[in-house]
PDB file of C-alpha atoms in Angstrom:
ATOM      1  CA  MET A  19       0.000   0.000   0.000  1.00  0.00           C
ATOM      2  CA  LEU A  20       2.339   2.757   1.230  1.00  0.00           C
ATOM      3  CA  GLY A  21       5.241   0.800  -0.287  1.00  0.00           C
ATOM      4  CA  ASP A  22       3.788   1.355  -3.758  1.00  0.00           C
ATOM      5  CA  VAL A  23       4.219   5.107  -3.339  1.00  0.00           C
ATOM      6  CA  ASP A  24       7.292   5.231  -1.120  1.00  0.00           C
ATOM      7  CA  LYS A  25       9.500   2.132  -0.959  1.00  0.00           C
ATOM      8  CA  HIS A  26      10.799   2.908   2.548  1.00  0.00           C
ATOM      9  CA  GLY A  27       7.535   4.375   3.801  1.00  0.00           C
ATOM     10  CA  GLU A  28       6.317   1.131   5.393  1.00  0.00           C
ATOM     11  CA  ILE A  29       9.505   0.846   7.462  1.00  0.00           C
ATOM     12  CA  MET A  30       9.310   4.463   8.636  1.00  0.00           C
ATOM     13  CA  ALA A  31       5.603   4.111   9.423  1.00  0.00           C
ATOM     14  CA  SER A  32       6.251   0.937  11.444  1.00  0.00           C
ATOM     15  CA  LEU A  33       9.032   2.570  13.463  1.00  0.00           C
ATOM     16  CA  THR A  34       6.926   5.643  14.164  1.00  0.00           C
ATOM     17  CA  SER A  35       3.877   3.556  15.104  1.00  0.00           C
ATOM     18  CA  ALA A  36       5.931   1.377  17.452  1.00  0.00           C
ATOM     19  CA  GLY A  37       7.202   4.487  19.245  1.00  0.00           C
ATOM     20  CA  CYS A  38       3.673   5.900  19.569  1.00  0.00           C
ATOM     21  CA  ILE A  39       2.136   2.625  20.756  1.00  0.00           C
ATOM     22  CA  ASN A  40       4.854   2.061  23.353  1.00  0.00           C
ATOM     23  CA  GLU A  41       4.687   5.755  24.338  1.00  0.00           C
ATOM     24  CA  GLU A  42       8.432   5.938  24.238  1.00  0.00           C
ATOM     25  CA  SER A  43      11.143   6.295  21.691  1.00  0.00           C
ATOM     26  CA  SER A  44      14.735   5.292  21.716  1.00  0.00           C
ATOM     27  CA  VAL A  45      17.123   7.231  23.952  1.00  0.00           C
ATOM     28  CA  VAL A  46      19.132   7.862  20.781  1.00  0.00           C
ATOM     29  CA  LEU A  47      16.185   9.753  19.300  1.00  0.00           C
ATOM     30  CA  GLN A  48      15.411  11.711  22.472  1.00  0.00           C
ATOM     31  CA  SER A  49      18.863  12.863  23.488  1.00  0.00           C
ATOM     32  CA  ALA A  50      20.587  15.980  22.251  1.00  0.00           C
ATOM     33  CA  ARG A  51      23.586  18.003  23.317  1.00  0.00           C
ATOM     34  CA  THR A  52      23.624  21.783  23.497  1.00  0.00           C
ATOM     35  CA  VAL A  53      26.850  23.400  22.384  1.00  0.00           C
ATOM     36  CA  LEU A  54      27.879  27.043  22.288  1.00  0.00           C
ATOM     37  CA  LEU A  55      29.188  28.593  19.087  1.00  0.00           C
ATOM     38  CA  PRO A  56      30.857  32.003  18.893  1.00  0.00           C
ATOM     39  CA  LYS A  57      28.930  34.629  16.889  1.00  0.00           C
ATOM     40  CA  LYS A  58      31.495  37.410  16.944  1.00  0.00           C
ATOM     41  CA  LYS A  59      35.189  37.892  17.546  1.00  0.00           C
ATOM     42  CA  ASP A  60      35.211  38.713  21.274  1.00  0.00           C
ATOM     43  CA  PRO A  61      34.580  35.412  23.107  1.00  0.00           C
ATOM     44  CA  THR A  62      34.737  37.082  26.545  1.00  0.00           C
ATOM     45  CA  LYS A  63      31.203  38.499  26.142  1.00  0.00           C
ATOM     46  CA  MET A  64      28.282  36.118  26.670  1.00  0.00           C
ATOM     47  CA  THR A  65      26.239  37.938  24.021  1.00  0.00           C
ATOM     48  CA  ASN A  66      28.728  36.795  21.384  1.00  0.00           C
ATOM     49  CA  TRP A  67      27.768  33.133  21.788  1.00  0.00           C
ATOM     50  CA  ARG A  68      24.732  31.185  20.621  1.00  0.00           C
ATOM     51  CA  GLY A  69      23.528  27.801  21.745  1.00  0.00           C
ATOM     52  CA  ILE A  70      22.553  25.120  19.271  1.00  0.00           C
ATOM     53  CA  SER A  71      21.200  21.654  19.886  1.00  0.00           C
ATOM     54  CA  ILE A  72      23.011  18.748  18.284  1.00  0.00           C
ATOM     55  CA  CYS A  73      20.900  15.607  18.015  1.00  0.00           C
ATOM     56  CA  SER A  74      21.733  12.156  16.732  1.00  0.00           C
ATOM     57  CA  ALA A  75      22.344  11.554  13.040  1.00  0.00           C
ATOM     58  CA  ILE A  76      19.529   8.987  13.060  1.00  0.00           C
ATOM     59  CA  ARG A  77      17.052  11.572  14.362  1.00  0.00           C
ATOM     60  CA  ARG A  78      18.159  14.158  11.791  1.00  0.00           C
ATOM     61  CA  CYS A  79      17.800  11.633   8.954  1.00  0.00           C
ATOM     62  CA  ILE A  80      14.331  10.549  10.084  1.00  0.00           C
ATOM     63  CA  SER A  81      13.195  14.169  10.532  1.00  0.00           C
ATOM     64  CA  LYS A  82      14.513  15.193   7.131  1.00  0.00           C
ATOM     65  CA  ALA A  83      12.940  12.184   5.403  1.00  0.00           C
ATOM     66  CA  LEU A  84       9.569  12.750   7.090  1.00  0.00           C
ATOM     67  CA  CYS A  85       9.571  16.456   6.211  1.00  0.00           C
ATOM     68  CA  HIS A  86      10.440  15.667   2.597  1.00  0.00           C
ATOM     69  CA  ARG A  87       7.661  13.091   2.376  1.00  0.00           C
ATOM     70  CA  LEU A  88       5.119  15.400   4.010  1.00  0.00           C
ATOM     71  CA  ASN A  89       5.939  18.139   1.497  1.00  0.00           C
ATOM     72  CA  THR A  90       5.110  15.695  -1.295  1.00  0.00           C
ATOM     73  CA  TYR A  91       1.608  14.890  -0.032  1.00  0.00           C
ATOM     74  CA  VAL A  92       0.482  17.863   2.054  1.00  0.00           C
ATOM     75  CA  ASP A  93      -0.536  21.299   0.820  1.00  0.00           C
ATOM     76  CA  LEU A  94       0.898  23.699   3.404  1.00  0.00           C
ATOM     77  CA  SER A  95      -0.357  27.184   4.109  1.00  0.00           C
ATOM     78  CA  GLU A  96       2.104  30.006   3.486  1.00  0.00           C
ATOM     79  CA  HIS A  97       1.842  30.722   7.228  1.00  0.00           C
ATOM     80  CA  GLN A  98       2.880  27.196   8.227  1.00  0.00           C
ATOM     81  CA  ASN A  99       6.652  27.194   8.436  1.00  0.00           C
ATOM     82  CA  GLY A 100       7.456  24.015  10.349  1.00  0.00           C
ATOM     83  CA  PHE A 101       8.135  21.931   7.233  1.00  0.00           C
ATOM     84  CA  ARG A 102       9.524  24.582   4.925  1.00  0.00           C
ATOM     85  CA  ARG A 103      13.042  25.559   4.067  1.00  0.00           C
ATOM     86  CA  LEU A 104      13.171  29.187   5.099  1.00  0.00           C
ATOM     87  CA  PRO A 105      15.998  31.534   6.092  1.00  0.00           C
ATOM     88  CA  GLY A 106      15.172  31.055   9.746  1.00  0.00           C
ATOM     89  CA  LEU A 107      13.900  32.487  12.961  1.00  0.00           C
ATOM     90  CA  LEU A 108      13.927  36.185  12.020  1.00  0.00           C
ATOM     91  CA  GLU A 109      11.704  35.600   9.001  1.00  0.00           C
ATOM     92  CA  ASN A 110       9.308  33.477  11.062  1.00  0.00           C
ATOM     93  CA  VAL A 111       9.108  36.118  13.799  1.00  0.00           C
ATOM     94  CA  ALA A 112       8.503  38.840  11.194  1.00  0.00           C
ATOM     95  CA  ARG A 113       5.743  36.760   9.573  1.00  0.00           C
ATOM     96  CA  LEU A 114       4.082  36.088  12.925  1.00  0.00           C
ATOM     97  CA  GLN A 115       4.224  39.786  13.811  1.00  0.00           C
ATOM     98  CA  GLY A 116       2.665  40.651  10.442  1.00  0.00           C
ATOM     99  CA  ILE A 117      -0.107  38.082  10.869  1.00  0.00           C
ATOM    100  CA  LEU A 118      -0.957  39.288  14.380  1.00  0.00           C
ATOM    101  CA  THR A 119      -0.803  42.970  13.393  1.00  0.00           C
ATOM    102  CA  ALA A 120      -3.109  42.354  10.405  1.00  0.00           C
ATOM    103  CA  SER A 121      -5.454  40.378  12.640  1.00  0.00           C
ATOM    104  CA  VAL A 122      -5.727  43.273  15.100  1.00  0.00           C
ATOM    105  CA  ASP A 123      -6.012  45.914  12.348  1.00  0.00           C
ATOM    106  CA  GLU A 124      -8.722  43.960  10.509  1.00  0.00           C
ATOM    107  CA  GLU A 125     -10.447  42.954  13.778  1.00  0.00           C
ATOM    108  CA  ARG A 126     -10.200  39.257  12.922  1.00  0.00           C
ATOM    109  CA  GLY A 127      -9.940  36.557  15.561  1.00  0.00           C
ATOM    110  CA  SER A 128      -6.567  35.023  16.339  1.00  0.00           C
ATOM    111  CA  VAL A 129      -5.400  32.049  18.333  1.00  0.00           C
ATOM    112  CA  VAL A 130      -1.792  31.464  19.309  1.00  0.00           C
ATOM    113  CA  ALA A 131      -1.011  28.143  20.974  1.00  0.00           C
ATOM    114  CA  PHE A 132       2.297  27.327  22.624  1.00  0.00           C
ATOM    115  CA  LEU A 133       2.776  23.568  22.712  1.00  0.00           C
ATOM    116  CA  ASP A 134       5.153  21.733  25.011  1.00  0.00           C
ATOM    117  CA  ILE A 135       6.432  19.006  22.699  1.00  0.00           C
ATOM    118  CA  ASN A 136       7.958  17.142  25.638  1.00  0.00           C
ATOM    119  CA  LEU A 137       4.377  16.197  26.501  1.00  0.00           C
ATOM    120  CA  ALA A 138       3.473  15.301  22.911  1.00  0.00           C
ATOM    121  CA  LYS A 139       2.521  11.670  23.450  1.00  0.00           C
ATOM    122  CA  PRO A 140      -0.750  10.131  22.280  1.00  0.00           C
ATOM    123  CA  SER A 141      -1.956   9.467  25.829  1.00  0.00           C
ATOM    124  CA  THR A 142      -1.246  12.911  27.263  1.00  0.00           C
ATOM    125  CA  THR A 143      -2.718  16.344  26.646  1.00  0.00           C
ATOM    126  CA  TRP A 144      -0.304  18.901  25.257  1.00  0.00           C
ATOM    127  CA  GLY A 145       0.357  21.769  27.635  1.00  0.00           C
ATOM    128  CA  THR A 146      -0.981  24.930  26.063  1.00  0.00           C
ATOM    129  CA  ASN A 147      -1.145  28.619  26.714  1.00  0.00           C
ATOM    130  CA  ILE A 148      -3.769  30.445  24.727  1.00  0.00           C
ATOM    131  CA  TRP A 149      -4.022  34.049  23.627  1.00  0.00           C
ATOM    132  CA  LYS A 150      -7.484  34.569  22.247  1.00  0.00           C
ATOM    133  CA  ARG A 151      -9.737  37.303  21.008  1.00  0.00           C
ATOM    134  CA  PRO A 152     -13.524  37.316  21.505  1.00  0.00           C
ATOM    135  CA  SER A 153     -14.207  36.047  17.972  1.00  0.00           C
ATOM    136  CA  VAL A 154     -12.418  32.696  18.425  1.00  0.00           C
ATOM    137  CA  PRO A 155     -14.930  29.908  17.684  1.00  0.00           C
ATOM    138  CA  SER A 156     -15.618  27.723  20.719  1.00  0.00           C
ATOM    139  CA  PRO A 157     -14.556  24.425  19.027  1.00  0.00           C
ATOM    140  CA  PHE A 158     -11.058  25.870  18.655  1.00  0.00           C
ATOM    141  CA  GLU A 159     -11.065  26.943  22.286  1.00  0.00           C
ATOM    142  CA  ARG A 160     -11.862  23.375  23.325  1.00  0.00           C
ATOM    143  CA  ILE A 161      -9.163  21.923  21.057  1.00  0.00           C
ATOM    144  CA  PHE A 162      -6.419  24.229  22.312  1.00  0.00           C
ATOM    145  CA  ALA A 163      -7.525  24.077  25.937  1.00  0.00           C
ATOM    146  CA  GLY A 164      -6.981  20.301  25.835  1.00  0.00           C
TER     147      GLY A 164
END
């Protein structure tokens, strides 16, 4: 079935399903190391360093393959940046600011949900914080409130 479209899709689906059913994934996939990289020439100032998270090669390969496959089958909104190759954080922050500003200016409803992905298991409710305006439909309130 899936193998007809994507020859390795069945294997990836089985691995992902096993992790979801067991409510755990391999320590290799969960662990990451944070390292500091210098941004500018003067390493004596803390502001000249940035932290990045280095995860396992297996996790990076799986993430990249899943993102590539999702892009093939899913039509993403221009506002959905999680699976797109974009310049980075500054562009995403600028887009979010533009979306929220337009929402306020045009008096449209907006919902912003902050999800704690550490709790993102099938049997648990994601921790959320909600910023809402009066025009948010109640079904969305229930979804985001968990």
